[in-house]
Amino acid sequence: QVALDKVSFMPLNSVDSDSGIIITDWYNIDKDNLRLKINIRVLNNEITNESIDVQIFKQGFDGQKWLDQGNDPEQASKIKKVS
């Protein structure tokens, strides 16, 4: 539930409570020029920063199509923080 709360602002694409995997749909964050997709894997039932693995994928819009811009490990680590 804590992991779901972290991404509650984004539309969810898939949630599998048995495997602990949460996948969001793409979410625009910068006037439709930048969007993110987040994959979360819950590793255990503890509530610590090491309890989840987070990957954030970014895409930018070039006026005609979305282009992959890789992962964002810095933002992923912010989502992992328990506070």
PDB file of N, CA and C in Angstrom, residues 36-39 49 52-58 69-81:
ATOM      1  N   LEU A  36       6.627  10.534 -17.921  1.00  0.00           N
ATOM      2  CA  LEU A  36       7.300   9.514 -17.112  1.00  0.00           C
ATOM      3  C   LEU A  36       6.446   8.265 -17.019  1.00  0.00           C
ATOM      4  N   LYS A  37       7.118   7.160 -16.838  1.00  0.00           N
ATOM      5  CA  LYS A  37       6.483   5.888 -16.526  1.00  0.00           C
ATOM      6  C   LYS A  37       7.292   5.274 -15.399  1.00  0.00           C
ATOM      7  N   ILE A  38       6.628   4.755 -14.380  1.00  0.00           N
ATOM      8  CA  ILE A  38       7.327   4.222 -13.211  1.00  0.00           C
ATOM      9  C   ILE A  38       6.993   2.747 -13.027  1.00  0.00           C
ATOM     10  N   ASN A  39       8.025   1.948 -12.812  1.00  0.00           N
ATOM     11  CA  ASN A  39       7.871   0.544 -12.448  1.00  0.00           C
ATOM     12  C   ASN A  39       8.391   0.383 -11.027  1.00  0.00           C
ATOM     13  N   ASN A  49      13.717   2.059   2.829  1.00  0.00           N
ATOM     14  CA  ASN A  49      14.116   2.475   1.485  1.00  0.00           C
ATOM     15  C   ASN A  49      14.547   1.291   0.619  1.00  0.00           C
ATOM     16  N   ILE A  52      11.748  -1.474  -1.725  1.00  0.00           N
ATOM     17  CA  ILE A  52      11.220  -1.390  -3.083  1.00  0.00           C
ATOM     18  C   ILE A  52      12.336  -1.064  -4.073  1.00  0.00           C
ATOM     19  N   ASP A  53      12.149  -1.544  -5.285  1.00  0.00           N
ATOM     20  CA  ASP A  53      13.030  -1.201  -6.402  1.00  0.00           C
ATOM     21  C   ASP A  53      12.208  -0.333  -7.341  1.00  0.00           C
ATOM     22  N   VAL A  54      12.731   0.840  -7.706  1.00  0.00           N
ATOM     23  CA  VAL A  54      11.995   1.794  -8.533  1.00  0.00           C
ATOM     24  C   VAL A  54      12.795   2.097  -9.793  1.00  0.00           C
ATOM     25  N   GLN A  55      12.109   2.077 -10.924  1.00  0.00           N
ATOM     26  CA  GLN A  55      12.694   2.505 -12.193  1.00  0.00           C
ATOM     27  C   GLN A  55      11.773   3.557 -12.793  1.00  0.00           C
ATOM     28  N   ILE A  56      12.354   4.671 -13.216  1.00  0.00           N
ATOM     29  CA  ILE A  56      11.594   5.726 -13.883  1.00  0.00           C
ATOM     30  C   ILE A  56      12.113   5.856 -15.305  1.00  0.00           C
ATOM     31  N   PHE A  57      11.201   5.779 -16.248  1.00  0.00           N
ATOM     32  CA  PHE A  57      11.536   5.924 -17.657  1.00  0.00           C
ATOM     33  C   PHE A  57      11.009   7.269 -18.137  1.00  0.00           C
ATOM     34  N   LYS A  58      11.813   7.981 -18.922  1.00  0.00           N
ATOM     35  CA  LYS A  58      11.437   9.308 -19.414  1.00  0.00           C
ATOM     36  C   LYS A  58      11.352   9.304 -20.932  1.00  0.00           C
ATOM     37  N   GLN A  69      14.275   8.907 -23.381  1.00  0.00           N
ATOM     38  CA  GLN A  69      15.367   9.677 -22.791  1.00  0.00           C
ATOM     39  C   GLN A  69      16.027   8.916 -21.651  1.00  0.00           C
ATOM     40  N   GLY A  70      15.791   7.628 -21.597  1.00  0.00           N
ATOM     41  CA  GLY A  70      16.455   6.793 -20.603  1.00  0.00           C
ATOM     42  C   GLY A  70      15.778   6.783 -19.251  1.00  0.00           C
ATOM     43  N   ASN A  71      16.517   6.295 -18.275  1.00  0.00           N
ATOM     44  CA  ASN A  71      16.035   6.191 -16.899  1.00  0.00           C
ATOM     45  C   ASN A  71      16.409   7.431 -16.105  1.00  0.00           C
ATOM     46  N   ASP A  72      15.763   7.606 -14.961  1.00  0.00           N
ATOM     47  CA  ASP A  72      16.058   8.726 -14.071  1.00  0.00           C
ATOM     48  C   ASP A  72      16.305   8.184 -12.666  1.00  0.00           C
ATOM     49  N   PRO A  73      17.534   7.681 -12.399  1.00  0.00           N
ATOM     50  CA  PRO A  73      17.815   7.072 -11.093  1.00  0.00           C
ATOM     51  C   PRO A  73      17.725   8.060  -9.932  1.00  0.00           C
ATOM     52  N   GLU A  74      17.997   9.333 -10.168  1.00  0.00           N
ATOM     53  CA  GLU A  74      17.915  10.326  -9.088  1.00  0.00           C
ATOM     54  C   GLU A  74      16.477  10.477  -8.596  1.00  0.00           C
ATOM     55  N   GLN A  75      15.534  10.619  -9.511  1.00  0.00           N
ATOM     56  CA  GLN A  75      14.128  10.713  -9.118  1.00  0.00           C
ATOM     57  C   GLN A  75      13.636   9.396  -8.523  1.00  0.00           C
ATOM     58  N   ALA A  76      14.118   8.281  -9.048  1.00  0.00           N
ATOM     59  CA  ALA A  76      13.729   6.974  -8.515  1.00  0.00           C
ATOM     60  C   ALA A  76      14.134   6.847  -7.058  1.00  0.00           C
ATOM     61  N   SER A  77      15.319   7.338  -6.705  1.00  0.00           N
ATOM     62  CA  SER A  77      15.755   7.247  -5.310  1.00  0.00           C
ATOM     63  C   SER A  77      14.908   8.145  -4.407  1.00  0.00           C
ATOM     64  N   LYS A  78      14.395   9.248  -4.942  1.00  0.00           N
ATOM     65  CA  LYS A  78      13.510  10.119  -4.149  1.00  0.00           C
ATOM     66  C   LYS A  78      12.193   9.414  -3.850  1.00  0.00           C
ATOM     67  N   ILE A  79      11.675   8.659  -4.802  1.00  0.00           N
ATOM     68  CA  ILE A  79      10.430   7.932  -4.579  1.00  0.00           C
ATOM     69  C   ILE A  79      10.635   6.841  -3.540  1.00  0.00           C
ATOM     70  N   LYS A  80      11.832   6.238  -3.514  1.00  0.00           N
ATOM     71  CA  LYS A  80      12.119   5.165  -2.558  1.00  0.00           C
ATOM     72  C   LYS A  80      12.187   5.646  -1.119  1.00  0.00           C
ATOM     73  N   LYS A  81      12.438   6.928  -0.899  1.00  0.00           N
ATOM     74  CA  LYS A  81      12.598   7.430   0.469  1.00  0.00           C
ATOM     75  C   LYS A  81      11.289   7.231   1.245  1.00  0.00           C
TER      76      LYS A  81
END
